[in-house]
PDB file of C-alpha atoms in Angstrom:
ATOM      1  CA  MET A   1       0.009  -0.013   0.000  1.00  0.00           C
ATOM      2  CA  LYS A   2       1.459   3.316  -1.097  1.00  0.00           C
ATOM      3  CA  LEU A   3       1.789   6.238   1.316  1.00  0.00           C
ATOM      4  CA  ILE A   4       0.935   9.521  -0.393  1.00  0.00           C
ATOM      5  CA  SER A   5       2.907  12.435   1.046  1.00  0.00           C
ATOM      6  CA  ASN A   6       2.164  15.239  -1.355  1.00  0.00           C
ATOM      7  CA  ASN A   7      -0.177  16.411  -4.109  1.00  0.00           C
ATOM      8  CA  THR A   8       2.220  15.450  -6.912  1.00  0.00           C
ATOM      9  CA  GLU A   9       2.252  11.804  -5.757  1.00  0.00           C
ATOM     10  CA  LEU A  10      -1.561  11.867  -5.555  1.00  0.00           C
ATOM     11  CA  GLU A  11      -1.897  13.254  -9.089  1.00  0.00           C
ATOM     12  CA  GLN A  12       0.503  10.607 -10.450  1.00  0.00           C
ATOM     13  CA  LEU A  13      -1.454   7.863  -8.737  1.00  0.00           C
ATOM     14  CA  ILE A  14      -4.814   9.115 -10.008  1.00  0.00           C
ATOM     15  CA  ALA A  15      -3.366   9.510 -13.530  1.00  0.00           C
ATOM     16  CA  GLY A  16      -2.301   5.848 -13.562  1.00  0.00           C
ATOM     17  CA  ASP A  17      -4.079   3.066 -15.403  1.00  0.00           C
ATOM     18  CA  LYS A  18      -5.821   1.548 -12.348  1.00  0.00           C
ATOM     19  CA  PRO A  19      -8.816   2.617 -10.288  1.00  0.00           C
ATOM     20  CA  VAL A  20      -7.706   4.053  -6.937  1.00  0.00           C
ATOM     21  CA  VAL A  21      -8.735   3.514  -3.314  1.00  0.00           C
ATOM     22  CA  LEU A  22      -7.607   6.356  -0.980  1.00  0.00           C
ATOM     23  CA  ASP A  23      -7.617   5.852   2.786  1.00  0.00           C
ATOM     24  CA  PHE A  24      -7.473   9.108   4.798  1.00  0.00           C
ATOM     25  CA  TYR A  25      -6.152   8.340   8.290  1.00  0.00           C
ATOM     26  CA  ALA A  26      -4.159   9.590  11.275  1.00  0.00           C
ATOM     27  CA  ASP A  27      -1.719   7.698  13.436  1.00  0.00           C
ATOM     28  CA  TRP A  28      -3.649   8.582  16.613  1.00  0.00           C
ATOM     29  CA  CYS A  29      -7.011   7.311  15.258  1.00  0.00           C
ATOM     30  CA  ALA A  30      -8.007   3.960  16.744  1.00  0.00           C
ATOM     31  CA  GLN A  31     -10.618   3.269  14.039  1.00  0.00           C
ATOM     32  CA  CYS A  32      -8.017   4.027  11.365  1.00  0.00           C
ATOM     33  CA  GLN A  33      -5.641   1.509  12.919  1.00  0.00           C
ATOM     34  CA  ALA A  34      -8.482  -1.047  13.035  1.00  0.00           C
ATOM     35  CA  LEU A  35      -9.165  -0.508   9.328  1.00  0.00           C
ATOM     36  CA  LEU A  36      -5.514  -0.731   8.266  1.00  0.00           C
ATOM     37  CA  PRO A  37      -5.137  -4.568   8.244  1.00  0.00           C
ATOM     38  CA  VAL A  38      -8.291  -4.964   6.173  1.00  0.00           C
ATOM     39  CA  LEU A  39      -7.023  -2.479   3.606  1.00  0.00           C
ATOM     40  CA  GLU A  40      -3.537  -4.077   3.602  1.00  0.00           C
ATOM     41  CA  GLU A  41      -5.133  -7.435   2.900  1.00  0.00           C
ATOM     42  CA  ALA A  42      -7.230  -5.883   0.125  1.00  0.00           C
ATOM     43  CA  ASN A  43      -4.057  -4.306  -1.298  1.00  0.00           C
ATOM     44  CA  ASN A  44      -2.383  -7.711  -1.486  1.00  0.00           C
ATOM     45  CA  HIS A  45      -5.499  -9.345  -3.011  1.00  0.00           C
ATOM     46  CA  TYR A  46      -6.336  -6.633  -5.567  1.00  0.00           C
ATOM     47  CA  ASP A  47      -2.794  -5.398  -6.316  1.00  0.00           C
ATOM     48  CA  GLU A  48      -2.998  -6.066 -10.094  1.00  0.00           C
ATOM     49  CA  ASN A  49      -6.402  -4.340 -10.522  1.00  0.00           C
ATOM     50  CA  VAL A  50      -6.532  -1.450  -8.042  1.00  0.00           C
ATOM     51  CA  ALA A  51      -4.049   1.044  -6.551  1.00  0.00           C
ATOM     52  CA  ILE A  52      -4.648   1.402  -2.796  1.00  0.00           C
ATOM     53  CA  ALA A  53      -2.983   4.283  -0.970  1.00  0.00           C
ATOM     54  CA  LYS A  54      -3.182   6.003   2.375  1.00  0.00           C
ATOM     55  CA  ILE A  55      -2.929   9.687   3.195  1.00  0.00           C
ATOM     56  CA  ASN A  56      -2.178  11.016   6.642  1.00  0.00           C
ATOM     57  CA  VAL A  57      -4.536  13.914   7.260  1.00  0.00           C
ATOM     58  CA  ASP A  58      -2.208  15.537   9.833  1.00  0.00           C
ATOM     59  CA  ASN A  59       0.645  15.666   7.302  1.00  0.00           C
ATOM     60  CA  ASN A  60      -1.509  16.486   4.269  1.00  0.00           C
ATOM     61  CA  PRO A  61      -4.335  18.807   5.295  1.00  0.00           C
ATOM     62  CA  GLU A  62      -4.586  20.373   1.834  1.00  0.00           C
ATOM     63  CA  ILE A  63      -5.289  16.984   0.239  1.00  0.00           C
ATOM     64  CA  ALA A  64      -7.837  16.157   2.965  1.00  0.00           C
ATOM     65  CA  LYS A  65      -9.541  19.500   2.288  1.00  0.00           C
ATOM     66  CA  LYS A  66      -9.565  18.813  -1.453  1.00  0.00           C
ATOM     67  CA  PHE A  67     -11.609  15.645  -0.751  1.00  0.00           C
ATOM     68  CA  ASN A  68     -13.726  17.400   1.884  1.00  0.00           C
ATOM     69  CA  VAL A  69     -12.687  14.926   4.584  1.00  0.00           C
ATOM     70  CA  ARG A  70     -14.661  15.711   7.752  1.00  0.00           C
ATOM     71  CA  GLY A  71     -13.938  12.596   9.776  1.00  0.00           C
ATOM     72  CA  ILE A  72     -11.584   9.653   9.659  1.00  0.00           C
ATOM     73  CA  PRO A  73     -11.138   7.025   8.571  1.00  0.00           C
ATOM     74  CA  ALA A  74     -12.519   8.167   5.254  1.00  0.00           C
ATOM     75  CA  VAL A  75     -12.079   6.017   2.151  1.00  0.00           C
ATOM     76  CA  PHE A  76     -12.642   7.245  -1.395  1.00  0.00           C
ATOM     77  CA  LEU A  77     -12.843   4.984  -4.472  1.00  0.00           C
ATOM     78  CA  LEU A  78     -11.903   6.735  -7.739  1.00  0.00           C
ATOM     79  CA  LYS A  79     -12.327   5.775 -11.375  1.00  0.00           C
ATOM     80  CA  ASN A  80     -10.622   7.931 -13.988  1.00  0.00           C
ATOM     81  CA  GLY A  81      -9.855  10.529 -11.326  1.00  0.00           C
ATOM     82  CA  THR A  82     -13.476  10.871 -10.228  1.00  0.00           C
ATOM     83  CA  VAL A  83     -14.841   9.759  -6.852  1.00  0.00           C
ATOM     84  CA  VAL A  84     -17.439   7.021  -7.538  1.00  0.00           C
ATOM     85  CA  ASP A  85     -17.874   5.692  -4.024  1.00  0.00           C
ATOM     86  CA  GLN A  86     -16.835   6.561  -0.464  1.00  0.00           C
ATOM     87  CA  PHE A  87     -17.352   5.495   3.123  1.00  0.00           C
ATOM     88  CA  LYS A  88     -16.413   6.645   6.593  1.00  0.00           C
ATOM     89  CA  GLY A  89     -15.546   4.576   9.615  1.00  0.00           C
ATOM     90  CA  VAL A  90     -14.535   0.953   9.915  1.00  0.00           C
ATOM     91  CA  GLN A  91     -16.132  -1.411   7.415  1.00  0.00           C
ATOM     92  CA  SER A  92     -15.990  -5.180   7.277  1.00  0.00           C
ATOM     93  CA  LYS A  93     -13.624  -6.999   4.934  1.00  0.00           C
ATOM     94  CA  THR A  94     -16.675  -8.311   3.050  1.00  0.00           C
ATOM     95  CA  GLU A  95     -18.084  -4.799   2.582  1.00  0.00           C
ATOM     96  CA  ILE A  96     -14.772  -3.323   1.418  1.00  0.00           C
ATOM     97  CA  ASN A  97     -14.129  -6.178  -0.994  1.00  0.00           C
ATOM     98  CA  LYS A  98     -17.676  -5.747  -2.418  1.00  0.00           C
ATOM     99  CA  ARG A  99     -17.009  -2.029  -3.006  1.00  0.00           C
ATOM    100  CA  ILE A 100     -13.644  -2.762  -4.677  1.00  0.00           C
ATOM    101  CA  ASP A 101     -15.202  -5.479  -6.798  1.00  0.00           C
ATOM    102  CA  GLN A 102     -17.823  -2.951  -7.988  1.00  0.00           C
ATOM    103  CA  LEU A 103     -15.067  -0.428  -8.747  1.00  0.00           C
ATOM    104  CA  ILE A 104     -13.175  -3.017 -10.819  1.00  0.00           C
ATOM    105  CA  ALA A 105     -16.363  -4.040 -12.623  1.00  0.00           C
ATOM    106  CA  ALA A 106     -17.148  -0.406 -13.472  1.00  0.00           C
ATOM    107  CA  GLU A 107     -13.588   0.036 -14.753  1.00  0.00           C
ATOM    108  CA  ALA A 108     -13.935  -3.133 -16.915  1.00  0.00           C
ATOM    109  CA  GLU A 109     -17.195  -1.824 -18.421  1.00  0.00           C
ATOM    110  CA  THR A 110     -15.523   1.472 -19.370  1.00  0.00           C
ATOM    111  CA  SER A 111     -12.504  -0.339 -20.933  1.00  0.00           C
ATOM    112  CA  ASN A 112     -14.678  -2.527 -23.193  1.00  0.00           C
TER     113      ASN A 112
END
């Protein structure tokens, strides 16, 4: 899972050829820490189809503001640079995988 530390890295990731999952978090956030292993497992499982990255809101407030992050953890799913889904708080592995599967399916439909 890639750690985004500035806007340039974010733009390069979004411009890539894969759909993107962005996890906005903070080191002090217990819910963020609870979500991390689920997202790391998803990153290993979906590595070839989706780019998963995390953004520390304390270190990157301008990026958090750009996505209108009001609470963390906040996860955004992007296709072609556009947010197509998002959720806040801890979600189950099943729910997160379902959302990523939908993102991949939407990307496949666009590619065909």
